Coordinates of C-alpha atoms and ligand atoms in Angstrom, one line a residue:
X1 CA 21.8 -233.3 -1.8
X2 CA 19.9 -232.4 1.5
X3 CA 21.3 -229.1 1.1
X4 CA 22.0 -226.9 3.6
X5 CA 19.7 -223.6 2.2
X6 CA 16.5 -225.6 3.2
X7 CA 16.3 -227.7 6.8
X8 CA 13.4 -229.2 8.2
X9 CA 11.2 -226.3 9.7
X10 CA 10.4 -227.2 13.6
X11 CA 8.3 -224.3 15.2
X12 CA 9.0 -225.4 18.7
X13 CA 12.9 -225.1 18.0
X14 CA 12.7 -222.1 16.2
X15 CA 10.5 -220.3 19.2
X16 CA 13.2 -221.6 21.7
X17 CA 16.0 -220.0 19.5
X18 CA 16.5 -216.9 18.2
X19 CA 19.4 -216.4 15.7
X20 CA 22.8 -214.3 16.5
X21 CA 22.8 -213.2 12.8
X22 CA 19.4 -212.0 12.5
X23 CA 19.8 -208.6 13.9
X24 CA 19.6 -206.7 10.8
X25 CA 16.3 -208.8 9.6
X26 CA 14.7 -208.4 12.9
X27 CA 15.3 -204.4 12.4
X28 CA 14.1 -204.8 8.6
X29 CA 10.5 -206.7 9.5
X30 CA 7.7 -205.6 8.1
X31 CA 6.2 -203.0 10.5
X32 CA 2.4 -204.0 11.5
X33 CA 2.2 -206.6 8.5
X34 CA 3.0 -210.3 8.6
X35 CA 4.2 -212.0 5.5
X36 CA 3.9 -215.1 6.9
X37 CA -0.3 -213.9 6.7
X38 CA -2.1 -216.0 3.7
X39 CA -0.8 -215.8 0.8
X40 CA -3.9 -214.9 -1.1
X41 CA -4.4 -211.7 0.8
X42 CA -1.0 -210.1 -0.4
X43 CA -2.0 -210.4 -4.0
X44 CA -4.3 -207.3 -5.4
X45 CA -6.3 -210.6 -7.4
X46 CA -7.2 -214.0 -6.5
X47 CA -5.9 -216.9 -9.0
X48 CA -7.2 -216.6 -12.1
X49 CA -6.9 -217.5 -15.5
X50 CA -3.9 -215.4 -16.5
X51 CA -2.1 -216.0 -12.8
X52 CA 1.7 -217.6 -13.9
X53 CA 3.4 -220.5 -11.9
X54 CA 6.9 -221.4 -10.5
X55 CA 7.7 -223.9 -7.6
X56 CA 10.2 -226.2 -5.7
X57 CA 10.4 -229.5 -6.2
X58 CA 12.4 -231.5 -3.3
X59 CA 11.9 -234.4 -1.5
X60 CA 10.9 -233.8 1.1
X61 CA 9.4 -230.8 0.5
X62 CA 6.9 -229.9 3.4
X63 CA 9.3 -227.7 5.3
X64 CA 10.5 -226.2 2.4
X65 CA 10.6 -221.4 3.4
X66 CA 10.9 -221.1 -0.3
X67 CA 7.5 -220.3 -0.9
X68 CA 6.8 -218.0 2.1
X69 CA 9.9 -216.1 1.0
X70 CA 8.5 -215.8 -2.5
X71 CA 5.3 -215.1 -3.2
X72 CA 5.4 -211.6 -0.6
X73 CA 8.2 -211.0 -3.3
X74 CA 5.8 -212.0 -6.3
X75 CA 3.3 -209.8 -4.6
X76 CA 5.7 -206.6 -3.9
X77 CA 6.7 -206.8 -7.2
X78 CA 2.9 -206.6 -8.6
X79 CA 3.1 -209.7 -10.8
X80 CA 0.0 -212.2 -10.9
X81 CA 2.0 -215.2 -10.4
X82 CA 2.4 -217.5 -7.1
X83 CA 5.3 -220.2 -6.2
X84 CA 4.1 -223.5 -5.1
X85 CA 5.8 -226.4 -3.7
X86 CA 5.7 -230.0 -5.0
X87 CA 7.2 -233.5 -3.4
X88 CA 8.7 -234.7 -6.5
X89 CA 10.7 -237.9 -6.3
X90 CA 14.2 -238.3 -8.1
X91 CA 12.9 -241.0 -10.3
X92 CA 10.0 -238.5 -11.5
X93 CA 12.3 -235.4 -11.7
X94 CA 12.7 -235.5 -15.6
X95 CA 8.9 -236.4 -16.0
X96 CA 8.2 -233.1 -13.4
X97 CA 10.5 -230.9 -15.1
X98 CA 8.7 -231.8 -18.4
X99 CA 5.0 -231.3 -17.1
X100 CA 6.5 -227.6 -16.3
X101 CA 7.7 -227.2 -19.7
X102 CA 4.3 -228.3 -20.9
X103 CA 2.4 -226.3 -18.7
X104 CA 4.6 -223.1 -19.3
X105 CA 5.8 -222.5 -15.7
X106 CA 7.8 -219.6 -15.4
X107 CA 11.1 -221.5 -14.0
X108 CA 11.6 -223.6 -10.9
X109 CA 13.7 -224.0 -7.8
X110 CA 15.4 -227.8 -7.3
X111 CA 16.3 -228.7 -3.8
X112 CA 17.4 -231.7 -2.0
X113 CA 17.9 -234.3 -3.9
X114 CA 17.7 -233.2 -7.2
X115 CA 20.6 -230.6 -7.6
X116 CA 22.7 -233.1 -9.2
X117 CA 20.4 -235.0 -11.6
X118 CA 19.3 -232.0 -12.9
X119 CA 22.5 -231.6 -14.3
X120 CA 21.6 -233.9 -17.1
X121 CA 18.2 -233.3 -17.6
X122 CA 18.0 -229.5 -18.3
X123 CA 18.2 -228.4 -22.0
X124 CA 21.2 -225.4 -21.6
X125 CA 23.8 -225.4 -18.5
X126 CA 23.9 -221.3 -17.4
X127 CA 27.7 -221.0 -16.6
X128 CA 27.1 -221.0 -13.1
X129 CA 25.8 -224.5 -12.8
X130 CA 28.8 -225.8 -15.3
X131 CA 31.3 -223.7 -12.8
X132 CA 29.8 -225.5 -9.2
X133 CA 28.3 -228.8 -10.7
X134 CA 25.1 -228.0 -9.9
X135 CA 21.3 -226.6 -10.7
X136 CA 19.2 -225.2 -8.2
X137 CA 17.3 -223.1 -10.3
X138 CA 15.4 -223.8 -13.8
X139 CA 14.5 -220.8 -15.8
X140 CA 11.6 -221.9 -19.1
X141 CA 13.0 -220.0 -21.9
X142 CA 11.4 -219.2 -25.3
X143 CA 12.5 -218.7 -28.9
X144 CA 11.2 -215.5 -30.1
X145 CA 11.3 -213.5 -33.2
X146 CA 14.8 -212.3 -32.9
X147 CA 16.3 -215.7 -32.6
X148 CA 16.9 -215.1 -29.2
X149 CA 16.1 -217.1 -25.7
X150 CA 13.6 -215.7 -23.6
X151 CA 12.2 -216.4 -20.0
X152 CA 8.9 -216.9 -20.1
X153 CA 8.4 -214.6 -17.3
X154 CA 9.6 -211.9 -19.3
X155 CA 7.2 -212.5 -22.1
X156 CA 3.7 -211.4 -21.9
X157 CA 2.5 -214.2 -23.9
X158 CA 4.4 -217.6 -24.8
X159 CA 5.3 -217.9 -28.2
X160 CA 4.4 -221.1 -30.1
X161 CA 7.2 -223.6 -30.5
X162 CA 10.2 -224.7 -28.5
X163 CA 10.9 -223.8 -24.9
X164 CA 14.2 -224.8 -23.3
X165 CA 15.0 -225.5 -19.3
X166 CA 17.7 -223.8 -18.8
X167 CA 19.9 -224.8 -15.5
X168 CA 21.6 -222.2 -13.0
X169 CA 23.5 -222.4 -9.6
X170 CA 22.5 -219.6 -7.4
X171 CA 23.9 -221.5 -4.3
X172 CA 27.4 -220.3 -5.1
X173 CA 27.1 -216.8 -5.1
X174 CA 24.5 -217.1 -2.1
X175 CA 27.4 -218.1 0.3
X176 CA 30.0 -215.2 -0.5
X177 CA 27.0 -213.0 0.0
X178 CA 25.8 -214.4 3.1
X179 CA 29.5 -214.1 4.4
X180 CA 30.3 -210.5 3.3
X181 CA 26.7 -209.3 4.7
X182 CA 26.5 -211.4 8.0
X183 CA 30.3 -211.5 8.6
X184 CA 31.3 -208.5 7.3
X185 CA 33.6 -211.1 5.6
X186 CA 35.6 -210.5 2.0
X187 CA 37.4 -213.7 1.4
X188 CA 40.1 -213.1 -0.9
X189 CA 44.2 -213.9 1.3
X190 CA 41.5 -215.9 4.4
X191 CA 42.3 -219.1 6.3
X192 CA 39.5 -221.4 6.4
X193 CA 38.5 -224.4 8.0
X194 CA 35.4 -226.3 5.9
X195 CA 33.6 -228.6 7.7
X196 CA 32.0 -231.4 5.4
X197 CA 32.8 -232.6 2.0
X198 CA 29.3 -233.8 0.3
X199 CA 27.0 -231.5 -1.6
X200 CA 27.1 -228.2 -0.1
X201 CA 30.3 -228.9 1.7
X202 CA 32.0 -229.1 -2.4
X203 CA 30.2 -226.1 -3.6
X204 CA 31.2 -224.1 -0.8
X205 CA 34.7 -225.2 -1.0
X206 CA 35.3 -224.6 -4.8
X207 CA 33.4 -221.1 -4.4
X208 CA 36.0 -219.8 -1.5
X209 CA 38.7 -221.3 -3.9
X210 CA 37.3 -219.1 -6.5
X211 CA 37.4 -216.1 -4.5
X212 CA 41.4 -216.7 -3.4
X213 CA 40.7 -217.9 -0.2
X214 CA 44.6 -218.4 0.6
X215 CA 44.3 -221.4 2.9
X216 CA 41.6 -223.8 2.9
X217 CA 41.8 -227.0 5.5
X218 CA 39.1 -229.6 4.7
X219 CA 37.5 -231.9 7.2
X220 CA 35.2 -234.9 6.3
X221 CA 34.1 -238.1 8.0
X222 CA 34.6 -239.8 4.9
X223 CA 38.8 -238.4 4.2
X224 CA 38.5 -239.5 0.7
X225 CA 35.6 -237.3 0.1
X226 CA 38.4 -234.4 1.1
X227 CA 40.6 -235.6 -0.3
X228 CA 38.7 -236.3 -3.4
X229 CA 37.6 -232.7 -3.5
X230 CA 41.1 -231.1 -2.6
X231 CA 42.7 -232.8 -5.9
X232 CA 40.0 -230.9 -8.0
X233 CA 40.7 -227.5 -6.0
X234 CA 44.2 -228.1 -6.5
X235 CA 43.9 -228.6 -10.3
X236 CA 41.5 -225.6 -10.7
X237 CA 42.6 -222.9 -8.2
X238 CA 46.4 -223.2 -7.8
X239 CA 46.3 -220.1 -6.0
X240 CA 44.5 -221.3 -3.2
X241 CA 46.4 -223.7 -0.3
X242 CA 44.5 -227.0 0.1
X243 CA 45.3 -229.3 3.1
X244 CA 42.9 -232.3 4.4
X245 CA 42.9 -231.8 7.9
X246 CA 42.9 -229.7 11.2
X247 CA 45.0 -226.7 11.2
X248 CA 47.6 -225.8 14.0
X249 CA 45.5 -225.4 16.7
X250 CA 47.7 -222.2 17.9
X251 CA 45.6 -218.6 18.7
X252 CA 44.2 -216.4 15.3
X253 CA 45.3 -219.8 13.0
X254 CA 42.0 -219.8 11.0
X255 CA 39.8 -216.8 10.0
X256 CA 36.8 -218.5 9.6
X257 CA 35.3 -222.0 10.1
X258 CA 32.3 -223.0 7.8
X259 CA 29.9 -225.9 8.8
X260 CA 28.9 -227.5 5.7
X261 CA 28.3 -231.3 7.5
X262 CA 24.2 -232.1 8.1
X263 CA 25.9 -231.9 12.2
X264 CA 23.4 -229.6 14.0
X265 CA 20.0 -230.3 12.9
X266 CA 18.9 -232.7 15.2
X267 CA 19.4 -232.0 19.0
X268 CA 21.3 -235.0 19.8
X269 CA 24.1 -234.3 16.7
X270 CA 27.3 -234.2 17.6
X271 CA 29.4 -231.6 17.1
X272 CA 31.1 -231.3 13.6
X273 CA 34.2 -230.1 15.2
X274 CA 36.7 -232.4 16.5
X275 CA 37.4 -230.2 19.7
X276 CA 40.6 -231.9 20.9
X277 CA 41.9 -231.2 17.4
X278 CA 41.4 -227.4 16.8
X279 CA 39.6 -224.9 19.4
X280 CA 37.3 -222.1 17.9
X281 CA 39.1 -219.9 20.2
X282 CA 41.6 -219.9 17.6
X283 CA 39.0 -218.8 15.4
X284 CA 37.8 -215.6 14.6
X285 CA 34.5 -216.4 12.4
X286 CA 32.1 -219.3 12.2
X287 CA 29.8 -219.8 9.9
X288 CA 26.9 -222.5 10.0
X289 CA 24.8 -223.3 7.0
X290 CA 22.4 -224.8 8.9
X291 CA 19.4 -222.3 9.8
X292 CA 17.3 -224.1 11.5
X293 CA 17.6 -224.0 14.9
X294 CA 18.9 -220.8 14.3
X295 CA 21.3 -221.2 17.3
X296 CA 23.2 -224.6 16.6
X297 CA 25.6 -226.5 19.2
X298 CA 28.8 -225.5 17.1
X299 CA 27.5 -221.6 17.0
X300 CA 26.5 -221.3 20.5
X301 CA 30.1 -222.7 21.3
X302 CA 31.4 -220.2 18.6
X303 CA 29.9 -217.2 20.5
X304 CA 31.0 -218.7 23.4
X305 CA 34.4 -218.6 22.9
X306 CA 34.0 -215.0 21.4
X307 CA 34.4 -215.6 17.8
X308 CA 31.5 -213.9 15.3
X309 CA 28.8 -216.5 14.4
X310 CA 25.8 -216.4 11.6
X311 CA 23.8 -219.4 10.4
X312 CA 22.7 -220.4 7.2
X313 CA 19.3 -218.0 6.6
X314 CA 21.0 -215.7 4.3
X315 CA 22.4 -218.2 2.0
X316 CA 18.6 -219.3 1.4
X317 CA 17.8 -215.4 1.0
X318 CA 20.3 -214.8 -1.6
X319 CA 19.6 -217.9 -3.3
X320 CA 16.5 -217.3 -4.1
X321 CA 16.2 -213.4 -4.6
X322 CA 18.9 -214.6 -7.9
X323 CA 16.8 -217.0 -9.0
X324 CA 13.4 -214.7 -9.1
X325 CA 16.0 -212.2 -10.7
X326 CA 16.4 -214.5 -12.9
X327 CA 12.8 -215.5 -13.6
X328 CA 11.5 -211.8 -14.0
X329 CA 14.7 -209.8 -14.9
X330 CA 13.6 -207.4 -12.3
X331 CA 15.4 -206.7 -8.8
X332 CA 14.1 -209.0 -5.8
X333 CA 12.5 -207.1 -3.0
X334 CA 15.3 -208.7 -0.6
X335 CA 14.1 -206.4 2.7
X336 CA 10.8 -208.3 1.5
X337 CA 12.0 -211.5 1.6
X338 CA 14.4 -211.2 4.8
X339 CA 11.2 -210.3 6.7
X340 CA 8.8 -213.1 5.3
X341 CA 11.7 -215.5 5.9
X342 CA 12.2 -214.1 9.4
X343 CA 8.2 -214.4 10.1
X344 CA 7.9 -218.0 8.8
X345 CA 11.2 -219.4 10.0
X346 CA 11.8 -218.1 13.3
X347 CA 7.8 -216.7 13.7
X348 CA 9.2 -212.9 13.5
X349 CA 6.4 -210.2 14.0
Ligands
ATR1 P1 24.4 -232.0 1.3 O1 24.2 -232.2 -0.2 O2 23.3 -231.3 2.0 O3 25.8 -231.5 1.6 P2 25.5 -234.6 1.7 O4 26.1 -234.6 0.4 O5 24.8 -235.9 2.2 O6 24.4 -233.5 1.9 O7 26.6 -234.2 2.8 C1 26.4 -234.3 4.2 C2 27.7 -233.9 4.9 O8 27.5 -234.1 6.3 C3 28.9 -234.7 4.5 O9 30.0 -234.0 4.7 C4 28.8 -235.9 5.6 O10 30.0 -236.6 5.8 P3 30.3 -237.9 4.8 O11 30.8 -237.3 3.5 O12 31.3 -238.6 5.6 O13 29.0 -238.6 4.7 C5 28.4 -235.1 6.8 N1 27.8 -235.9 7.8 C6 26.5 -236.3 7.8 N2 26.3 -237.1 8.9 C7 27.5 -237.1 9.6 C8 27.9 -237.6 10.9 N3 27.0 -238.4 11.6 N4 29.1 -237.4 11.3 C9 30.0 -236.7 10.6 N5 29.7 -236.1 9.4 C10 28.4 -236.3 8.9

């Protein structure tokens, strides 16, 4: 899954654009201090002997904002530990998820394409990953004296004996808060209009399900894909309305329209809109998961025809301030994050 919480990161792009739904970060930067700095000078020690690991693994990985958004966290929240990133092939996941194991990292992020796979090479399934089909985050657990599981990062020292990977899905929740905070969207009784059906496109569309979206239209290149993945809403969320397809393109038909298609990232993409079939003035929201250009065609149309537009930064915010929630059982420093993303992503002072 290329997933749409992490896009290839062109500086020249994000420079030209700056994001509609970014206000609030751009407010919440870090006065005088750039997270986007070295990393080694936000910690109070250099690596040392005692310094904990967690990382991404993706392929490919280079672009990956993960990092920059974590280890300023890592840092505010005064733990010795640092995220790194690794290029780790599917063929090698199961062989990098044991070295981690070995090694006693802390837990670990998965990213395209390895969100799937993981599914059957983790130890324990958290709900959320059995609920969206899914693992984007890997928390190392112990057995300690009580019987119980432990993450790692919560222990000061790792016990001898087993230690299980245990699989979540962060993405889910990610996109309900990235519409309620950037959209001032609740989703329960909406219309909705997803655009795409493959990785993210399915998570997103069983999530709204989940929250009671009351009409969801799903469009895909591939129908069967939609049509595929309106069965299983149908079977698991009666309550929701599920039709493959352009709604009635009449004024106020759809509350929101969600890009989940890979349409965007490159300049020359089309649009993932079929224009002639439904117009976004009969739209009130859009959201795009894509981040990166901050400003894609679709949302630049969107604003265009006066409708409320964000793009796809906050789902990679919330995704990962859950999984270091996870990881340390402490709060994530999100104003923390928000800035370093908005320093490395979009070069925010
Ligand atoms: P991810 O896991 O990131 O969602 P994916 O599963 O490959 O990645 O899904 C990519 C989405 O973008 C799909 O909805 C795909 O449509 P298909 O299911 O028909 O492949 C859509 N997409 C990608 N390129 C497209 C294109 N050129 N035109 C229309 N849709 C496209």
């Amino acid at each position: 899954m290329r997933g749409r919480f992490e896009y290839a990161f062109i500086p020249s792009i994000a420079k030209q654009y700056r994001p509609r739904a970014w206000p609030v970060f751009l407010l919440s930067a870090g006065r005088g201090r750039s997270y986007s700095a070295g990393v080694d000078d936000l910690f109070k020690n250099p690596i040392g002997a005692a310094t904990r690991f967690c990382a991404v693994y993706g392929q490919p990985i280079r672009h990956s904002g993960s990092p920059a958004m974590h280890n300023p966290a890592l840092a505010k929240l005064g733990l010795d530990w640092r995220y790194l990133a690794f290029e780790v092939s599917p063929d090698a996941l199961g062989q990098a998820i044991e070295g981690a194991r070995a090694m006693h990292l802390v837990g670990l992020n998965l990213t395209v394409p390895h969100k799937l796979l993981a599914l059957e090479l983790v130890d324990a399934l958290d709900e959320s990953a059995t609920t969206w089909g899914a693992v984007n985050t890997i928390c190392f657990e112990a057995k300690t004296d009580s019987d119980n599981w432990t993450p790692l990062g919560q222990l000061a020292d790792t016990p001898a004996g087993e230690i299980r990977a245990k699989g979540y899905n962060t993405d889910a929740n990610a996109i309900t808060l990235a519409l309620q905070q950037d959209l001032g969207l609740s989703l329960a009784g909406l219309r909705v209009l997803l655009l795409g059906a493959g990785g993210a496109g399915r998570v997103a569309a069983l999530k709204l399900a989940a929250e009671g979206v009351a009409k969801l239209h799903l469009v895909n290149r591939t129908v069967a894909k939609a049509e595929q993945l309106a069965h299983e809403i149908a079977e698991r969320f009666s309550q929701t309305k599920v039709v493959v397809g352009y709604p009635k393109n009449i004024p106020g038909q759809i509350d929101l329209v969600l890009n989940a298609t890979s349409l965007g990232l490159k300049p020359t993409d089309a649009l993932p809109l079929d224009e002639s079939q439904f117009s976004l003035a009969n739209a009130q929201a859009v959201f795009d998961m894509i981040y990166q250009p901050a400003l894609t065609p679709l949302l630049a149309k969107a604003t265009d025809a006066g409708c409320r537009t964000a793009n796809g930064l906050g789902m990679l915010l919330w995704q990962g301030a859950k999984a270091l929630e996870i990881w340390t059982g402490q709060a994530a420093p999100i104003d923390v994050m928000r800035s370093a993303l908005g320093s490395h992503i979009y070069g925010d002072e």
